[in-house]
mmCIF file of C-alpha atoms and ligand atoms in Angstrom:
data_model
loop_
_atom_site.group_PDB
_atom_site.id
_atom_site.type_symbol
_atom_site.label_atom_id
_atom_site.label_comp_id
_atom_site.label_asym_id
_atom_site.label_seq_id
_atom_site.Cartn_x
_atom_site.Cartn_y
_atom_site.Cartn_z
ATOM 1 C CA MET Z 211 27.263 14.216 75.265
ATOM 2 C CA THR Z 212 29.063 11.265 75.167
ATOM 3 C CA GLU Z 213 29.224 8.787 71.397
ATOM 4 C CA LYS Z 214 29.779 5.550 71.170
ATOM 5 C CA LEU Z 215 32.404 5.349 68.015
ATOM 6 C CA PHE Z 216 33.997 3.368 65.671
ATOM 7 C CA ALA Z 217 36.923 3.779 64.161
ATOM 8 C CA VAL Z 218 37.326 1.077 61.266
ATOM 9 C CA CYS Z 219 40.630 -0.046 60.526
ATOM 10 C CA SER Z 220 42.143 -2.052 57.466
ATOM 11 C CA PRO Z 221 42.917 -5.423 58.192
ATOM 12 C CA GLY Z 222 46.397 -5.190 60.057
ATOM 13 C CA LEU Z 223 46.200 -1.515 61.190
ATOM 14 C CA GLU Z 224 44.249 -2.325 64.479
ATOM 15 C CA PRO Z 225 46.787 -1.472 66.752
ATOM 16 C CA PHE Z 226 48.281 0.935 65.558
ATOM 17 C CA ALA Z 227 44.758 2.779 65.238
ATOM 18 C CA ALA Z 228 44.850 1.693 68.716
ATOM 19 C CA GLN Z 229 48.129 3.598 69.576
ATOM 20 C CA GLU Z 230 47.144 7.176 68.641
ATOM 21 C CA LEU Z 231 43.583 6.870 69.893
ATOM 22 C CA HIS Z 232 45.666 6.297 73.213
ATOM 23 C CA GLY Z 233 47.889 9.196 71.977
ATOM 24 C CA LEU Z 234 44.662 11.703 71.281
ATOM 25 C CA GLY Z 235 43.368 9.926 74.918
ATOM 26 C CA LEU Z 236 40.343 8.528 73.243
ATOM 27 C CA ILE Z 237 40.873 5.018 75.130
ATOM 28 C CA CYS Z 238 42.713 4.260 78.140
ATOM 29 C CA GLY Z 239 44.950 1.437 76.703
ATOM 30 C CA SER Z 240 46.593 -0.022 72.901
ATOM 31 C CA SER Z 241 47.339 -3.370 74.234
ATOM 32 C CA PHE Z 242 43.613 -5.235 73.529
ATOM 33 C CA ALA Z 243 43.386 -4.049 69.642
ATOM 34 C CA ARG Z 244 43.563 -7.410 67.874
ATOM 35 C CA SER Z 245 44.661 -7.095 64.491
ATOM 36 C CA GLY Z 246 41.584 -8.366 62.072
ATOM 37 C CA SER Z 247 39.470 -6.724 64.438
ATOM 38 C CA ARG Z 248 38.888 -4.282 61.516
ATOM 39 C CA GLY Z 249 38.649 -1.129 63.827
ATOM 40 C CA ILE Z 250 38.488 0.067 67.591
ATOM 41 C CA GLU Z 251 35.764 1.076 69.653
ATOM 42 C CA PHE Z 252 36.143 4.021 71.547
ATOM 43 C CA GLU Z 253 33.938 6.801 73.240
ATOM 44 C CA GLY Z 254 34.023 10.352 73.093
ATOM 45 C CA SER Z 255 32.155 13.747 72.244
ATOM 46 C CA LEU Z 256 31.350 15.301 68.925
ATOM 47 C CA HIS Z 257 34.609 17.812 69.239
ATOM 48 C CA ASP Z 258 36.408 13.954 69.427
ATOM 49 C CA ILE Z 259 34.787 12.762 66.261
ATOM 50 C CA TYR Z 260 36.946 15.814 64.831
ATOM 51 C CA ARG Z 261 39.618 15.549 66.726
ATOM 52 C CA ALA Z 262 40.124 11.674 65.196
ATOM 53 C CA ASN Z 263 39.407 12.697 62.131
ATOM 54 C CA LEU Z 264 41.847 14.886 61.957
ATOM 55 C CA HIS Z 265 44.542 13.599 63.527
ATOM 56 C CA LEU Z 266 44.370 9.541 62.841
ATOM 57 C CA ARG Z 267 47.030 8.376 60.433
ATOM 58 C CA THR Z 268 46.285 4.575 59.784
ATOM 59 C CA ALA Z 269 41.994 4.354 60.259
ATOM 60 C CA ASP Z 270 40.078 4.315 57.384
ATOM 61 C CA ARG Z 271 36.820 5.880 58.495
ATOM 62 C CA ILE Z 272 35.674 7.237 62.251
ATOM 63 C CA LEU Z 273 30.904 5.723 62.591
ATOM 64 C CA ILE Z 274 29.028 7.215 65.541
ATOM 65 C CA ARG Z 275 27.232 4.390 66.766
ATOM 66 C CA LEU Z 276 22.767 5.706 65.768
ATOM 67 C CA GLY Z 277 21.614 2.729 67.263
ATOM 68 C CA GLU Z 278 21.496 -0.585 68.550
ATOM 69 C CA PHE Z 279 18.368 -2.972 69.027
ATOM 70 C CA TYR Z 280 16.714 -6.527 68.264
ATOM 71 C CA ALA Z 281 14.879 -6.917 65.530
ATOM 72 C CA ASN Z 282 13.051 -10.348 64.063
ATOM 73 C CA THR Z 283 10.587 -8.588 61.666
ATOM 74 C CA PHE Z 284 10.039 -5.840 58.812
ATOM 75 C CA VAL Z 285 7.589 -3.970 61.266
ATOM 76 C CA GLU Z 286 9.966 -3.652 64.541
ATOM 77 C CA LEU Z 287 13.288 -3.310 62.421
ATOM 78 C CA ARG Z 288 10.806 0.666 60.708
ATOM 79 C CA ARG Z 289 9.247 0.991 64.235
ATOM 80 C CA LYS Z 290 12.550 0.708 66.453
ATOM 81 C CA ALA Z 291 14.683 2.759 63.770
ATOM 82 C CA SER Z 292 11.976 5.415 63.158
ATOM 83 C CA ARG Z 293 12.983 6.431 67.242
ATOM 84 C CA LEU Z 294 16.842 7.297 66.601
ATOM 85 C CA PRO Z 295 17.647 10.741 65.916
ATOM 86 C CA TRP Z 296 18.510 10.718 62.230
ATOM 87 C CA GLU Z 297 18.135 14.197 62.373
ATOM 88 C CA ASN Z 298 21.236 14.419 63.876
ATOM 89 C CA ALA Z 299 23.453 13.525 60.920
ATOM 90 C CA LEU Z 300 20.869 13.898 57.811
ATOM 91 C CA ALA Z 301 20.710 17.127 57.030
ATOM 92 C CA PRO Z 302 17.716 18.060 55.244
ATOM 93 C CA GLY Z 303 18.020 17.013 50.792
ATOM 94 C CA ARG Z 304 20.945 15.258 51.474
ATOM 95 C CA PRO Z 305 21.664 12.054 49.673
ATOM 96 C CA ILE Z 306 22.009 9.181 51.197
ATOM 97 C CA VAL Z 307 23.199 5.503 50.697
ATOM 98 C CA PHE Z 308 23.520 2.056 53.246
ATOM 99 C CA ARG Z 309 26.369 -0.271 52.918
ATOM 100 C CA VAL Z 310 24.230 -3.006 54.758
ATOM 101 C CA ALA Z 311 25.913 -6.286 56.107
ATOM 102 C CA CYS Z 312 22.881 -9.911 57.573
ATOM 103 C CA GLU Z 313 24.809 -12.451 59.110
ATOM 104 C CA LYS Z 314 22.721 -15.657 61.189
ATOM 105 C CA SER Z 315 19.174 -13.155 61.357
ATOM 106 C CA ARG Z 316 16.097 -13.043 60.396
ATOM 107 C CA LEU Z 317 16.462 -10.335 57.883
ATOM 108 C CA TYR Z 318 18.521 -11.903 55.844
ATOM 109 C CA HIS Z 319 17.588 -9.349 52.478
ATOM 110 C CA ALA Z 320 20.232 -6.151 52.788
ATOM 111 C CA GLY Z 321 18.847 -4.532 50.274
ATOM 112 C CA ALA Z 322 14.973 -5.033 52.056
ATOM 113 C CA VAL Z 323 16.925 -3.888 55.144
ATOM 114 C CA ALA Z 324 17.636 -0.580 53.594
ATOM 115 C CA GLN Z 325 14.754 0.223 52.214
ATOM 116 C CA ARG Z 326 13.119 -0.155 55.402
ATOM 117 C CA LEU Z 327 15.171 2.286 57.271
ATOM 118 C CA ALA Z 328 14.808 4.475 54.882
ATOM 119 C CA GLU Z 329 11.069 4.612 55.268
ATOM 120 C CA ALA Z 330 11.762 4.726 59.031
ATOM 121 C CA ILE Z 331 13.739 7.622 58.267
ATOM 122 C CA ALA Z 332 11.271 9.197 56.956
ATOM 123 C CA ASP Z 333 8.649 8.538 59.760
ATOM 124 C CA ARG Z 334 11.073 10.240 61.852
ATOM 125 C CA LEU Z 335 12.164 13.562 59.526
ATOM 126 C CA GLY Z 336 8.563 13.446 57.518
ATOM 127 C CA LYS Z 337 10.425 13.133 54.644
ATOM 128 C CA ALA Z 338 12.089 10.519 52.077
ATOM 129 C CA PRO Z 339 15.785 10.124 51.990
ATOM 130 C CA ARG Z 340 17.353 10.015 48.318
ATOM 131 C CA VAL Z 341 19.145 7.225 48.673
ATOM 132 C CA GLN Z 342 21.959 6.698 46.248
ATOM 133 C CA LYS Z 343 23.815 2.862 45.806
ATOM 134 C CA PHE Z 344 26.645 2.148 47.817
ATOM 135 C CA ASP Z 345 30.812 2.350 46.329
ATOM 136 C CA GLU Z 346 33.477 1.134 48.084
ATOM 137 C CA ASP Z 347 35.454 4.398 46.914
ATOM 138 C CA MET Z 348 32.545 6.955 46.454
ATOM 139 C CA GLY Z 349 35.920 9.881 45.442
ATOM 140 C CA ALA Z 350 35.930 13.440 47.636
ATOM 141 C CA GLY Z 351 32.530 14.367 48.002
ATOM 142 C CA PRO Z 352 29.845 11.285 48.956
ATOM 143 C CA PRO Z 353 26.189 11.049 49.878
ATOM 144 C CA GLN Z 354 26.003 10.639 53.744
ATOM 145 C CA LEU Z 355 27.042 7.023 54.338
ATOM 146 C CA ILE Z 356 25.215 4.992 57.164
ATOM 147 C CA VAL Z 357 26.615 1.571 57.708
ATOM 148 C CA VAL Z 358 24.222 -1.282 59.054
ATOM 149 C CA ARG Z 359 24.883 -5.003 60.793
ATOM 150 C CA LEU Z 360 22.405 -7.131 61.351
ATOM 151 C CA ALA Z 361 24.075 -9.951 63.203
ATOM 152 C CA ASP Z 362 21.546 -12.322 65.533
ATOM 153 C CA ASP Z 363 18.818 -10.360 65.270
ATOM 154 C CA LEU Z 364 20.745 -7.709 66.740
ATOM 155 C CA CYS Z 365 20.760 -4.526 64.448
ATOM 156 C CA ALA Z 366 23.241 -1.991 64.842
ATOM 157 C CA ILE Z 367 23.256 1.697 62.907
ATOM 158 C CA GLY Z 368 26.426 3.970 62.590
ATOM 159 C CA ILE Z 369 26.923 7.018 60.338
ATOM 160 C CA ASP Z 370 30.072 7.762 59.113
ATOM 161 C CA SER Z 371 31.838 10.880 60.128
ATOM 162 C CA SER Z 372 34.577 11.081 57.760
ATOM 163 C CA GLY Z 373 32.769 11.199 54.416
ATOM 164 C CA ALA Z 374 36.011 10.091 51.940
ATOM 165 C CA LEU Z 375 38.194 7.508 53.435
ATOM 166 C CA LEU Z 376 40.997 8.820 56.018
ATOM 167 C CA HIS Z 377 43.747 7.606 53.880
ATOM 168 C CA ARG Z 378 42.279 10.726 51.327
ATOM 169 C CA ARG Z 379 44.645 13.644 52.968
ATOM 170 C CA GLY Z 380 43.884 15.329 49.611
ATOM 171 C CA TYR Z 381 48.045 15.871 49.132
ATOM 172 C CA ARG Z 382 48.634 12.364 45.951
ATOM 173 C CA LEU Z 383 46.665 13.952 42.942
ATOM 174 C CA ALA Z 384 49.739 12.688 41.487
ATOM 175 C CA THR Z 385 50.242 8.620 41.213
ATOM 176 C CA ALA Z 386 53.015 6.114 39.915
ATOM 177 C CA LYS Z 387 52.581 2.439 39.477
ATOM 178 C CA ALA Z 388 51.350 0.295 42.254
ATOM 179 C CA PRO Z 389 51.440 3.333 45.272
ATOM 180 C CA LEU Z 390 50.531 2.339 48.998
ATOM 181 C CA LYS Z 391 47.453 3.632 50.626
ATOM 182 C CA GLU Z 392 48.749 6.671 53.418
ATOM 183 C CA THR Z 393 47.203 4.408 55.987
ATOM 184 C CA LEU Z 394 49.575 1.637 55.603
ATOM 185 C CA ALA Z 395 52.924 3.847 54.492
ATOM 186 C CA CYS Z 396 52.473 5.835 57.783
ATOM 187 C CA ALA Z 397 52.031 2.092 59.603
ATOM 188 C CA MET Z 398 55.115 1.148 58.307
ATOM 189 C CA VAL Z 399 57.221 3.744 59.169
ATOM 190 C CA LYS Z 400 55.790 3.547 62.690
ATOM 191 C CA ALA Z 401 56.275 -0.529 62.870
ATOM 192 C CA ALA Z 402 59.486 -0.235 61.635
ATOM 193 C CA GLY Z 403 60.584 2.217 64.727
ATOM 194 C CA TRP Z 404 61.659 5.300 63.248
ATOM 195 C CA ASP Z 405 63.311 7.436 65.843
ATOM 196 C CA GLU Z 406 61.805 10.349 63.782
ATOM 197 C CA ARG Z 407 65.023 12.211 64.202
ATOM 198 C CA SER Z 408 67.235 10.252 62.098
ATOM 199 C CA THR Z 409 67.662 9.963 58.094
ATOM 200 C CA LEU Z 410 64.596 7.855 56.572
ATOM 201 C CA LEU Z 411 65.217 6.539 53.423
ATOM 202 C CA ASP Z 412 62.995 5.059 50.803
ATOM 203 C CA PRO Z 413 65.272 3.950 47.467
ATOM 204 C CA PHE Z 414 61.587 2.614 45.700
ATOM 205 C CA CYS Z 415 59.565 5.518 46.539
ATOM 206 C CA GLY Z 416 57.176 5.344 43.375
ATOM 207 C CA SER Z 417 54.779 8.442 44.258
ATOM 208 C CA GLY Z 418 56.484 9.575 47.411
ATOM 209 C CA THR Z 419 53.296 7.726 49.995
ATOM 210 C CA ILE Z 420 56.460 6.388 52.492
ATOM 211 C CA ALA Z 421 58.257 9.879 52.540
ATOM 212 C CA ILE Z 422 55.662 11.695 52.647
ATOM 213 C CA GLU Z 423 53.804 10.567 55.296
ATOM 214 C CA ALA Z 424 56.932 10.179 57.261
ATOM 215 C CA ALA Z 425 57.603 13.832 56.647
ATOM 216 C CA LEU Z 426 54.242 14.768 57.559
ATOM 217 C CA LEU Z 427 54.133 12.251 60.980
ATOM 218 C CA ALA Z 428 57.845 14.172 62.453
ATOM 219 C CA LYS Z 429 56.063 17.664 60.834
ATOM 220 C CA ARG Z 430 53.435 17.093 63.339
ATOM 221 C CA ILE Z 431 51.054 17.912 60.532
ATOM 222 C CA PRO Z 432 47.698 16.379 60.833
ATOM 223 C CA PRO Z 433 46.740 13.940 58.307
ATOM 224 C CA GLY Z 434 43.312 15.698 58.001
ATOM 225 C CA HIS Z 435 43.541 19.370 57.665
ATOM 226 C CA ALA Z 436 43.445 20.040 54.195
ATOM 227 C CA ARG Z 437 40.020 17.909 53.692
ATOM 228 C CA ARG Z 438 36.638 17.626 54.067
ATOM 229 C CA PHE Z 439 34.672 15.579 56.300
ATOM 230 C CA ALA Z 440 31.160 14.236 56.556
ATOM 231 C CA PHE Z 441 30.517 15.640 59.805
ATOM 232 C CA MET Z 442 30.871 18.956 57.974
ATOM 233 C CA ASP Z 443 27.307 18.826 56.612
ATOM 234 C CA TRP Z 444 25.725 17.603 59.591
ATOM 235 C CA PRO Z 445 22.930 19.703 60.625
ATOM 236 C CA HIS Z 446 24.611 20.553 63.919
ATOM 237 C CA PHE Z 447 27.865 21.236 62.799
ATOM 238 C CA ASP Z 448 30.472 23.471 65.425
ATOM 239 C CA SER Z 449 32.555 25.139 62.734
ATOM 240 C CA GLU Z 450 33.401 27.194 65.685
ATOM 241 C CA SER Z 451 34.975 24.357 67.153
ATOM 242 C CA TRP Z 452 36.655 23.288 64.252
ATOM 243 C CA GLU Z 453 38.378 26.213 63.678
ATOM 244 C CA LYS Z 454 39.643 26.073 66.467
ATOM 245 C CA LEU Z 455 40.564 23.014 66.350
ATOM 246 C CA LEU Z 456 43.108 23.110 63.053
ATOM 247 C CA ALA Z 457 44.447 26.079 64.517
ATOM 248 C CA ASP Z 458 45.318 24.422 67.762
ATOM 249 C CA SER Z 459 46.756 21.421 65.649
ATOM 250 C CA HIS Z 460 48.021 24.165 63.544
ATOM 251 C CA ARG Z 461 50.329 25.931 66.244
ATOM 252 C CA GLU Z 462 51.833 22.144 66.809
ATOM 253 C CA ILE Z 463 53.481 21.980 63.305
ATOM 254 C CA SER Z 464 56.925 21.587 63.974
ATOM 255 C CA ALA Z 465 59.296 23.962 61.606
ATOM 256 C CA GLY Z 466 62.562 21.719 60.683
ATOM 257 C CA CYS Z 467 62.298 17.877 59.829
ATOM 258 C CA PRO Z 468 64.757 15.648 60.150
ATOM 259 C CA LYS Z 469 66.647 14.474 56.733
ATOM 260 C CA ILE Z 470 64.645 12.005 54.500
ATOM 261 C CA MET Z 471 65.441 10.660 51.356
ATOM 262 C CA ALA Z 472 63.395 9.389 48.299
ATOM 263 C CA SER Z 473 64.674 7.780 45.202
ATOM 264 C CA ASP Z 474 63.596 5.707 42.165
ATOM 265 C CA ARG Z 475 64.507 5.149 38.899
ATOM 266 C CA ASP Z 476 61.382 6.418 36.974
ATOM 267 C CA ALA Z 477 61.729 10.142 36.092
ATOM 268 C CA GLY Z 478 57.984 10.308 35.865
ATOM 269 C CA ALA Z 479 57.349 8.696 39.467
ATOM 270 C CA ILE Z 480 60.350 11.838 41.349
ATOM 271 C CA ARG Z 481 58.267 14.273 39.062
ATOM 272 C CA ALA Z 482 54.296 12.866 40.639
ATOM 273 C CA ALA Z 483 56.044 12.186 44.576
ATOM 274 C CA ALA Z 484 57.822 15.783 44.289
ATOM 275 C CA ALA Z 485 54.208 17.425 43.381
ATOM 276 C CA ASN Z 486 51.942 15.113 46.070
ATOM 277 C CA ALA Z 487 55.424 16.193 48.754
ATOM 278 C CA GLU Z 488 54.593 20.060 47.632
ATOM 279 C CA ARG Z 489 50.446 19.741 48.176
ATOM 280 C CA ALA Z 490 52.004 17.873 51.446
ATOM 281 C CA GLY Z 491 53.479 20.807 52.439
ATOM 282 C CA VAL Z 492 56.612 18.872 52.859
ATOM 283 C CA ALA Z 493 58.817 18.988 49.984
ATOM 284 C CA ASP Z 494 61.418 21.111 51.874
ATOM 285 C CA CYS Z 495 61.884 18.233 53.778
ATOM 286 C CA ILE Z 496 62.832 15.473 51.096
ATOM 287 C CA GLU Z 497 65.255 15.328 49.170
ATOM 288 C CA PHE Z 498 63.853 13.074 45.968
ATOM 289 C CA SER Z 499 66.114 11.856 42.854
ATOM 290 C CA CYS Z 500 66.075 9.958 40.165
ATOM 291 C CA ARG Z 501 68.125 6.893 40.198
ATOM 292 C CA THR Z 502 68.154 2.950 40.482
ATOM 293 C CA VAL Z 503 68.871 1.216 43.978
ATOM 294 C CA SER Z 504 72.724 0.313 43.613
ATOM 295 C CA ALA Z 505 73.357 4.202 43.114
ATOM 296 C CA ILE Z 506 71.731 5.325 46.110
ATOM 297 C CA GLU Z 507 73.742 7.974 48.340
ATOM 298 C CA PRO Z 508 73.434 7.405 52.554
ATOM 299 C CA PRO Z 509 75.111 9.477 54.592
ATOM 300 C CA PRO Z 510 77.339 7.489 56.927
ATOM 301 C CA SER Z 511 75.341 7.387 60.699
ATOM 302 C CA PRO Z 512 73.317 4.765 60.737
ATOM 303 C CA GLY Z 513 68.693 5.746 59.702
ATOM 304 C CA TRP Z 514 66.308 3.522 58.237
ATOM 305 C CA VAL Z 515 65.356 2.130 55.312
ATOM 306 C CA VAL Z 516 61.554 1.880 54.451
ATOM 307 C CA THR Z 517 60.361 0.930 51.173
ATOM 308 C CA ASN Z 518 58.024 -1.127 48.954
ATOM 309 C CA PRO Z 519 60.208 -2.635 45.660
ATOM 310 C CA PRO Z 520 57.977 -4.024 43.081
ATOM 311 C CA TYR Z 521 56.493 -7.783 44.453
ATOM 312 C CA GLY Z 522 53.722 -7.995 42.266
ATOM 313 C CA VAL Z 523 53.600 -9.623 39.073
ATOM 314 C CA ARG Z 524 51.749 -7.398 37.455
ATOM 315 C CA LEU Z 525 54.946 -4.783 37.491
ATOM 316 C CA LYS Z 526 58.070 -7.737 36.883
ATOM 317 C CA LYS Z 527 58.550 -10.826 35.881
ATOM 318 C CA ARG Z 528 59.726 -13.545 39.091
ATOM 319 C CA ASP Z 529 63.687 -13.783 37.680
ATOM 320 C CA ASP Z 530 63.932 -9.877 37.398
ATOM 321 C CA LEU Z 531 62.303 -9.549 40.899
ATOM 322 C CA ARG Z 532 64.536 -12.280 42.904
ATOM 323 C CA ASN Z 533 67.583 -10.311 41.065
ATOM 324 C CA LEU Z 534 65.983 -7.498 41.920
ATOM 325 C CA TYR Z 535 65.514 -8.173 45.474
ATOM 326 C CA ALA Z 536 69.475 -10.126 45.512
ATOM 327 C CA GLN Z 537 70.790 -6.223 44.669
ATOM 328 C CA PHE Z 538 69.301 -4.209 46.556
ATOM 329 C CA GLY Z 539 70.320 -7.224 49.636
ATOM 330 C CA LYS Z 540 73.386 -6.196 48.840
ATOM 331 C CA VAL Z 541 73.383 -2.550 48.561
ATOM 332 C CA LEU Z 542 72.236 -2.508 52.118
ATOM 333 C CA ARG Z 543 74.747 -4.463 53.129
ATOM 334 C CA ALA Z 544 77.276 -2.818 51.444
ATOM 335 C CA LYS Z 545 76.212 1.281 51.513
ATOM 336 C CA CYS Z 546 73.315 0.944 55.050
ATOM 337 C CA PRO Z 547 75.701 -0.940 57.396
ATOM 338 C CA GLY Z 548 74.140 -0.566 61.348
ATOM 339 C CA TRP Z 549 70.982 1.108 59.228
ATOM 340 C CA HIS Z 550 67.593 -0.200 59.869
ATOM 341 C CA ALA Z 551 65.349 -2.123 56.951
ATOM 342 C CA ALA Z 552 62.012 -2.572 56.861
ATOM 343 C CA VAL Z 553 60.383 -3.795 53.641
ATOM 344 C CA LEU Z 554 56.707 -4.718 52.596
ATOM 345 C CA CYS Z 555 55.860 -7.569 50.229
ATOM 346 C CA SER Z 556 53.965 -10.018 49.705
ATOM 347 C CA SER Z 557 56.692 -12.936 49.239
ATOM 348 C CA ILE Z 558 58.545 -14.462 51.312
ATOM 349 C CA GLN Z 559 61.021 -15.756 48.527
ATOM 350 C CA LEU Z 560 61.501 -12.759 46.996
ATOM 351 C CA ILE Z 561 62.500 -11.444 50.921
ATOM 352 C CA GLY Z 562 65.177 -13.935 51.514
ATOM 353 C CA SER Z 563 66.597 -13.159 47.581
ATOM 354 C CA ALA Z 564 67.640 -10.195 49.698
ATOM 355 C CA GLY Z 565 70.193 -12.432 52.316
ATOM 356 C CA LEU Z 566 69.448 -10.590 55.222
ATOM 357 C CA LYS Z 567 67.700 -12.335 58.562
ATOM 358 C CA PHE Z 568 64.365 -10.424 58.142
ATOM 359 C CA ASP Z 569 61.664 -10.647 61.120
ATOM 360 C CA THR Z 570 57.312 -9.781 60.806
ATOM 361 C CA GLU Z 571 56.781 -6.619 62.166
ATOM 362 C CA LEU Z 572 53.243 -5.934 60.226
ATOM 363 C CA SER Z 573 50.961 -7.975 58.504
ATOM 364 C CA ALA Z 574 48.174 -6.200 55.945
ATOM 365 C CA MET Z 575 46.269 -6.398 52.882
ATOM 366 C CA ASN Z 576 47.272 -4.486 50.157
ATOM 367 C CA GLY Z 577 46.068 -3.947 46.410
ATOM 368 C CA GLY Z 578 44.105 -6.849 47.510
ATOM 369 C CA LEU Z 579 47.664 -9.171 48.596
ATOM 370 C CA ASN Z 580 48.456 -10.266 52.069
ATOM 371 C CA VAL Z 581 51.522 -8.051 52.449
ATOM 372 C CA ARG Z 582 53.954 -8.372 55.531
ATOM 373 C CA LEU Z 583 56.804 -5.644 56.867
ATOM 374 C CA SER Z 584 59.848 -7.393 57.050
ATOM 375 C CA SER Z 585 62.055 -5.862 59.313
ATOM 376 C CA CYS Z 586 66.438 -6.275 59.915
ATOM 377 C CA ARG Z 587 69.245 -4.513 61.913
ATOM 378 C CA VAL Z 588 71.454 -4.378 58.432
HETATM 379 C C1 LIG Q 759 55.471 -0.423 44.394
HETATM 380 S S1 LIG Q 759 56.658 0.655 43.384
HETATM 381 C C2 LIG Q 759 56.464 1.818 44.651
HETATM 382 C C3 LIG Q 759 55.065 2.389 45.327
HETATM 383 C C4 LIG Q 759 55.540 3.556 45.979
HETATM 384 N N1 LIG Q 759 55.325 2.963 47.634
HETATM 385 C C5 LIG Q 759 53.901 4.563 46.160
HETATM 386 O O1 LIG Q 759 53.389 4.452 47.103
HETATM 387 O O2 LIG Q 759 53.619 5.145 45.040
HETATM 388 C C6 LIG Q 759 57.974 0.261 43.424
HETATM 389 C C7 LIG Q 759 59.004 1.079 42.097
HETATM 390 O O3 LIG Q 759 59.986 0.945 42.787
HETATM 391 C C8 LIG Q 759 60.532 1.257 40.983
HETATM 392 N N2 LIG Q 759 61.565 0.932 40.702
HETATM 393 C C9 LIG Q 759 62.023 -0.620 40.240
HETATM 394 N N3 LIG Q 759 63.181 -1.339 40.217
HETATM 395 C C10 LIG Q 759 63.343 0.145 40.498
HETATM 396 C C11 LIG Q 759 65.144 -0.252 40.712
HETATM 397 N N4 LIG Q 759 66.171 -1.387 40.368
HETATM 398 N N5 LIG Q 759 65.312 1.417 41.338
HETATM 399 C C12 LIG Q 759 65.093 1.961 41.759
HETATM 400 N N6 LIG Q 759 63.980 1.713 41.858
HETATM 401 C C13 LIG Q 759 63.066 0.849 41.041
HETATM 402 C C14 LIG Q 759 59.588 1.451 40.120
HETATM 403 O O4 LIG Q 759 60.158 2.770 40.070
HETATM 404 C C15 LIG Q 759 58.359 1.769 41.199
HETATM 405 O O5 LIG Q 759 57.812 2.964 41.177
#
């Protein structure tokens, strides 16, 4: 059976998720993905839901459209919602959580909408569900999330198939200061245009996210292979088909890996990064070292520097940061001539201090700040 699906993305990452869905054969083209649309619509079978969750590196979660109908009154909402096949996604006794958004609709009270939907589920299943409160970051074992959007009286109900957000690959248990979301780190590597063969270097690696995502990408290790998903608790979960999918994807993993170098001046960050890489199964691909950016030793043949130096006021004072970026620019010109450089930063002034001529490749959000990935040929 073909389902209507939606890959939810962080703003700015839509084109990358669309490209990935295209690669999986789940959409025909990727050029229509609008930045800021917060996701990509596509269609697929239950098996495709498993594939999307296992393979997508830049999406946050995969929703399945359970139903869509007009409702002006609570009576209508409950009646129409009770006709939906809730039993396909709700295992008996599994707690649920609603995330409801109402816009330009007669029914505007999110809490009351959730309450009527819980009643509709009880009508359909013969038992009242256990409803919990919504918390964006529900950790590793969240209850079944139901996403509801009422816009112009049209009620769209989505069932989350992912569970914990997809950036939670399961490897990053140790963190350093200001870690990047894995989805954004992967999008940076893709946006930088890394060829997956040349050297990739991150001289401000913190907990190692960029280097680890690059290694996972180059080795074709599926990002979701070591975690659980919400669909595994659905009543019709086909564990045999999932196990086969997993085994097939493991056969695709390549033994070799290009040279990936990651360094940071903070010894604690390097310890955390090395432990994360070990858990991710890519420790043998990444050379970690504790050193300042001035002491990096890149190989002579050009590669890619993809990095996320400090930029927030919470990390360092502005003047120090300007000096750091000026120093970074100097190091790039002296040690990485001909290399591609891609730098994530929230401030045009800071990036300007590096003294290189950058283009913007990607605009996104990180830790509540607008950030951009600026790239250039050194
Ligand atoms: C924004 S964090 C990087 C976070 C990283 N992308 C992650 O996902 O964990 C910036 C890092 O730059 C490091 N750093 C600051 N000044 C440095 C310098 N002069 N040389 C090398 N590393 C430096 C900090 O220790 C910090 O780990």
